mmCIF file of C-alpha atoms in Angstrom:
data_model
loop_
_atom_site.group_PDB
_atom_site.id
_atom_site.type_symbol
_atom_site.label_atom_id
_atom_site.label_comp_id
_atom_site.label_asym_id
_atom_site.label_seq_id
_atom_site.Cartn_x
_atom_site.Cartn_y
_atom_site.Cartn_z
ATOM 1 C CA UNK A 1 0.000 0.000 0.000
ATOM 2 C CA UNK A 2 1.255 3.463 -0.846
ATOM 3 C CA UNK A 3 0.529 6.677 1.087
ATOM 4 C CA UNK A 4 1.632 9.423 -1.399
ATOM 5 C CA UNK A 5 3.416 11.603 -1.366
ATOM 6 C CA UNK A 6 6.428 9.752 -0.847
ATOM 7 C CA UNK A 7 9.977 10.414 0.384
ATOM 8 C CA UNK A 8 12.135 11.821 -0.544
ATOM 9 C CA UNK A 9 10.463 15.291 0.008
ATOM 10 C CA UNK A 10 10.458 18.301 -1.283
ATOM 11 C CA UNK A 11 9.478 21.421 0.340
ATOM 12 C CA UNK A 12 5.964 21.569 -1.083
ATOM 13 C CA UNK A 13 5.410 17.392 -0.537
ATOM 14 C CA UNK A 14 6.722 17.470 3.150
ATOM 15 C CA UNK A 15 3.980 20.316 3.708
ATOM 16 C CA UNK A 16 1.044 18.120 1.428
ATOM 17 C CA UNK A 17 2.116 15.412 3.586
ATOM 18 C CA UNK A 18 1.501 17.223 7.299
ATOM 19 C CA UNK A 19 -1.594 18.886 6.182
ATOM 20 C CA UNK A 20 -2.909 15.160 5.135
ATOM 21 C CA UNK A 21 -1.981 14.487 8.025
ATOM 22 C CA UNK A 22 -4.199 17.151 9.720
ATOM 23 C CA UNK A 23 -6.990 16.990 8.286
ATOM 24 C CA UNK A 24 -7.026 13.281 8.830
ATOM 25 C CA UNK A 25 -6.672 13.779 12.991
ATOM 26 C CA UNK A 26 -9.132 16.352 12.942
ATOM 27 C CA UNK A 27 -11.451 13.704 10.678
ATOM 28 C CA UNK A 28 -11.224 11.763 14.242
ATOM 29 C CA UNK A 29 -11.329 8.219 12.124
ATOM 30 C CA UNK A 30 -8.925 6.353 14.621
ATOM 31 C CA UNK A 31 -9.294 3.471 11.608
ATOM 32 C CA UNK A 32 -8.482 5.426 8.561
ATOM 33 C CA UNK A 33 -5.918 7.413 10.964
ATOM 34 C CA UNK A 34 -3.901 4.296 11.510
ATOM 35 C CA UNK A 35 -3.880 3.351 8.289
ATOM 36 C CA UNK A 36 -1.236 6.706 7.537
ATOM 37 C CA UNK A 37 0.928 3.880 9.963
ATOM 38 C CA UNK A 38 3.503 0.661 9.034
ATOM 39 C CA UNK A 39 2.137 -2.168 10.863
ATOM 40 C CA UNK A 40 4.764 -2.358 13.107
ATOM 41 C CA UNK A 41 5.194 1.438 13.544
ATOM 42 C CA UNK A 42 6.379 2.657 16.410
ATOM 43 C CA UNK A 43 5.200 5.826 18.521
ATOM 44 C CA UNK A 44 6.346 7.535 21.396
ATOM 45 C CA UNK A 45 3.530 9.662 22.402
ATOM 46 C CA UNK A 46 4.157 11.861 25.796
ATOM 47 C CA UNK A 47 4.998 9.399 28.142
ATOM 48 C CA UNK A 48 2.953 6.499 26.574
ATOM 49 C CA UNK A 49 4.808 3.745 23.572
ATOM 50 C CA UNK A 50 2.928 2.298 21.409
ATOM 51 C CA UNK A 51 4.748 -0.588 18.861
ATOM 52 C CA UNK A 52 1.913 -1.478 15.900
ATOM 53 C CA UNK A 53 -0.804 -0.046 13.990
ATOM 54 C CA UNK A 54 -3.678 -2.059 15.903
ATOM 55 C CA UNK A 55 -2.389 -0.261 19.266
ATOM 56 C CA UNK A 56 -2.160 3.434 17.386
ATOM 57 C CA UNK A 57 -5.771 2.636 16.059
ATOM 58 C CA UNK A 58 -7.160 1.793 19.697
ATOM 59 C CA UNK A 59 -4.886 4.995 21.436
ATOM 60 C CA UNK A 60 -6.974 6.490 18.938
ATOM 61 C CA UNK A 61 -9.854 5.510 19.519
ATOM 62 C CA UNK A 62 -9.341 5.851 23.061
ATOM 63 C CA UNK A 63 -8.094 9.833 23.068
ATOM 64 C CA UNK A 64 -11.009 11.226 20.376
ATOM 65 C CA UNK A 65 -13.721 9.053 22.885
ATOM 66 C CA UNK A 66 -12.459 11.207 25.792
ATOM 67 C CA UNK A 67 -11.497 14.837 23.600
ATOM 68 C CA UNK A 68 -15.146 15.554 22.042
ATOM 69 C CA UNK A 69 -13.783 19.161 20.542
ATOM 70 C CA UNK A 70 -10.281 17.991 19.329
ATOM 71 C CA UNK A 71 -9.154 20.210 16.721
ATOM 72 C CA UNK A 72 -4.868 20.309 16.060
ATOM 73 C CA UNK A 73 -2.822 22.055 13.752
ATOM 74 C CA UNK A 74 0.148 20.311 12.297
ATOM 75 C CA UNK A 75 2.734 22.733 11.152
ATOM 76 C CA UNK A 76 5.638 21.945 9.108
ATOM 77 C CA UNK A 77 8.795 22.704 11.235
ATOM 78 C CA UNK A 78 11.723 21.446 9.424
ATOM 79 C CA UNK A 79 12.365 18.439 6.512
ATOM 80 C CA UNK A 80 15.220 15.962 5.485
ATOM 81 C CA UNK A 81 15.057 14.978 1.601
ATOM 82 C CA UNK A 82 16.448 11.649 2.281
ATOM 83 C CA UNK A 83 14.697 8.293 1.767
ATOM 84 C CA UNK A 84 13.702 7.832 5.127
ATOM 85 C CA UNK A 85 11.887 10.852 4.552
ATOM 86 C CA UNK A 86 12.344 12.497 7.906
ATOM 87 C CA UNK A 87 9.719 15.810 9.146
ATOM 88 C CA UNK A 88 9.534 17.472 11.655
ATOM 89 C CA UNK A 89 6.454 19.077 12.841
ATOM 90 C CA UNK A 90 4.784 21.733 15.876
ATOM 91 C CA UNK A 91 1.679 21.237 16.969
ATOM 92 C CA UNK A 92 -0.632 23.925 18.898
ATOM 93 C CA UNK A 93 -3.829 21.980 19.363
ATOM 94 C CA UNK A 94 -7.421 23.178 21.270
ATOM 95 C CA UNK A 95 -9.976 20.957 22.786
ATOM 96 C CA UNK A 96 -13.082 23.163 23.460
ATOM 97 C CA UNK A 97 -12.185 26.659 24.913
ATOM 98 C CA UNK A 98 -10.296 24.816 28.202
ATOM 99 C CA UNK A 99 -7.206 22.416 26.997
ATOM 100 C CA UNK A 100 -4.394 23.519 24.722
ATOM 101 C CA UNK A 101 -1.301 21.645 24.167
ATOM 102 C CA UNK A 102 1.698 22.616 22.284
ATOM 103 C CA UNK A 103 4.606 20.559 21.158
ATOM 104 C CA UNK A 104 6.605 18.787 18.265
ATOM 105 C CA UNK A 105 6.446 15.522 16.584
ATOM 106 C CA UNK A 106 9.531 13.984 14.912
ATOM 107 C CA UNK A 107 8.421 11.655 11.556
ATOM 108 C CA UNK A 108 10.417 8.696 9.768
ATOM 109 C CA UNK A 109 8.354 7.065 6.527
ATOM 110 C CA UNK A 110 9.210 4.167 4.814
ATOM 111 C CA UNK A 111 9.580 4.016 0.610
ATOM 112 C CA UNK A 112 5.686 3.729 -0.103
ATOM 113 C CA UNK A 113 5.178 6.966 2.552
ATOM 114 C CA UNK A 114 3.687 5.058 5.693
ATOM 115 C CA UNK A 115 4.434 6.453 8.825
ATOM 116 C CA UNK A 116 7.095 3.990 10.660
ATOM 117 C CA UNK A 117 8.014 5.941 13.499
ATOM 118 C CA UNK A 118 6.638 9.218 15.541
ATOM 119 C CA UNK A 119 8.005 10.755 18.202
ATOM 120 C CA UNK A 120 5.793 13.288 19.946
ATOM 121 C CA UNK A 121 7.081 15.894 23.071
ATOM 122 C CA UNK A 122 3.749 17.543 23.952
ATOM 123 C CA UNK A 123 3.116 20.176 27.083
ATOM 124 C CA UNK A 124 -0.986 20.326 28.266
ATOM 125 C CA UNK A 125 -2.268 23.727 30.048
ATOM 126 C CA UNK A 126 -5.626 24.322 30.745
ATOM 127 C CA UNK A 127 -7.412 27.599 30.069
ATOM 128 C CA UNK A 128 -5.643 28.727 26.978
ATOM 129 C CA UNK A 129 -6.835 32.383 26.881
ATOM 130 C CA UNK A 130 -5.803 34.217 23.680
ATOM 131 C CA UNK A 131 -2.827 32.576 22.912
ATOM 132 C CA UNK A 132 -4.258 29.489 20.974
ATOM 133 C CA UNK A 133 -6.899 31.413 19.091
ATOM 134 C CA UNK A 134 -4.282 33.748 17.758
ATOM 135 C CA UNK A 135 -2.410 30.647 16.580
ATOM 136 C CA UNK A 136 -5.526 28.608 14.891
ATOM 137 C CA UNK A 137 -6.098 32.019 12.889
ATOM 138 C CA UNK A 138 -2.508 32.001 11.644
ATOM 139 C CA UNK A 139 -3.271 28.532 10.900
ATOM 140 C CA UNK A 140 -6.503 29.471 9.401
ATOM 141 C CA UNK A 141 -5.483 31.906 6.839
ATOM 142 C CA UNK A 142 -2.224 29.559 5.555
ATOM 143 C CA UNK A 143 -5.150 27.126 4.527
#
């Protein structure tokens, strides 16, 4: 199965690839989600490892039951055109007007674009004020 694009990246592919990426979180399909994944993909996610795509699927599943306004922004931070087809991306994300987290994943692919590896450092506050809005209208206007 192939998940273009693929690596090696470009600038404009390694940002097609994050904002597939974000509009298939914010879709809130843990199924078609995990599918973006190897099998055996691996994830670091906070404090929590995950090692196939059956285990990302129910994570998934598990986080979107619990986070009924999830909405996250996936921003392209940096990019290695190599074939592992490395990204790096930030993340501010909302749920409802209460939770914001902010943070950075780190992305390896494999040759037909699957995801086999994420890394994700993520900080949680509540009450996000301004702050968050003023970065989902960046985000908004980029789109």
């Amino acid at each position: 199965m192939s998940r273009p694009p693929i690596p090696p990246f470009n600038r404009e592919t390694a940002i097609q690839k994050v904002r597939l990426a974000e509009d298939g979180w914010n879709g809130r399909d843990p199924v078609q989600v995990a599918l973006a994944y190897t099998i055996d993909s691996v994830w670091r996610n906070r404090a929590e490892f995950l090692s196939s795509r059956a285990a990302i699927e129910a994570f998934l599943a598990r986080k979107w039951a619990k986070e009924l306004n999830y909405r996250i922004v996936k921003e392209l931070w940096a990019f290695r055109q190599s074939h592992r087809g490395s990204l790096c991306v930030r993340i501010p994300r909302r749920c409802g007007n209460w939770f914001r987290a902010y943070g950075n994943e780190n992305w390896e692919f494999d040759p037909d674009g699957l995801m086999r590896r994420r890394v994700a450092s993520i900080n949680d506050a509540s009450d996000c004020g301004n702050e968050t809005d003023v970065l989902l209208a960046d985000w908004a206007q980029t789109r």
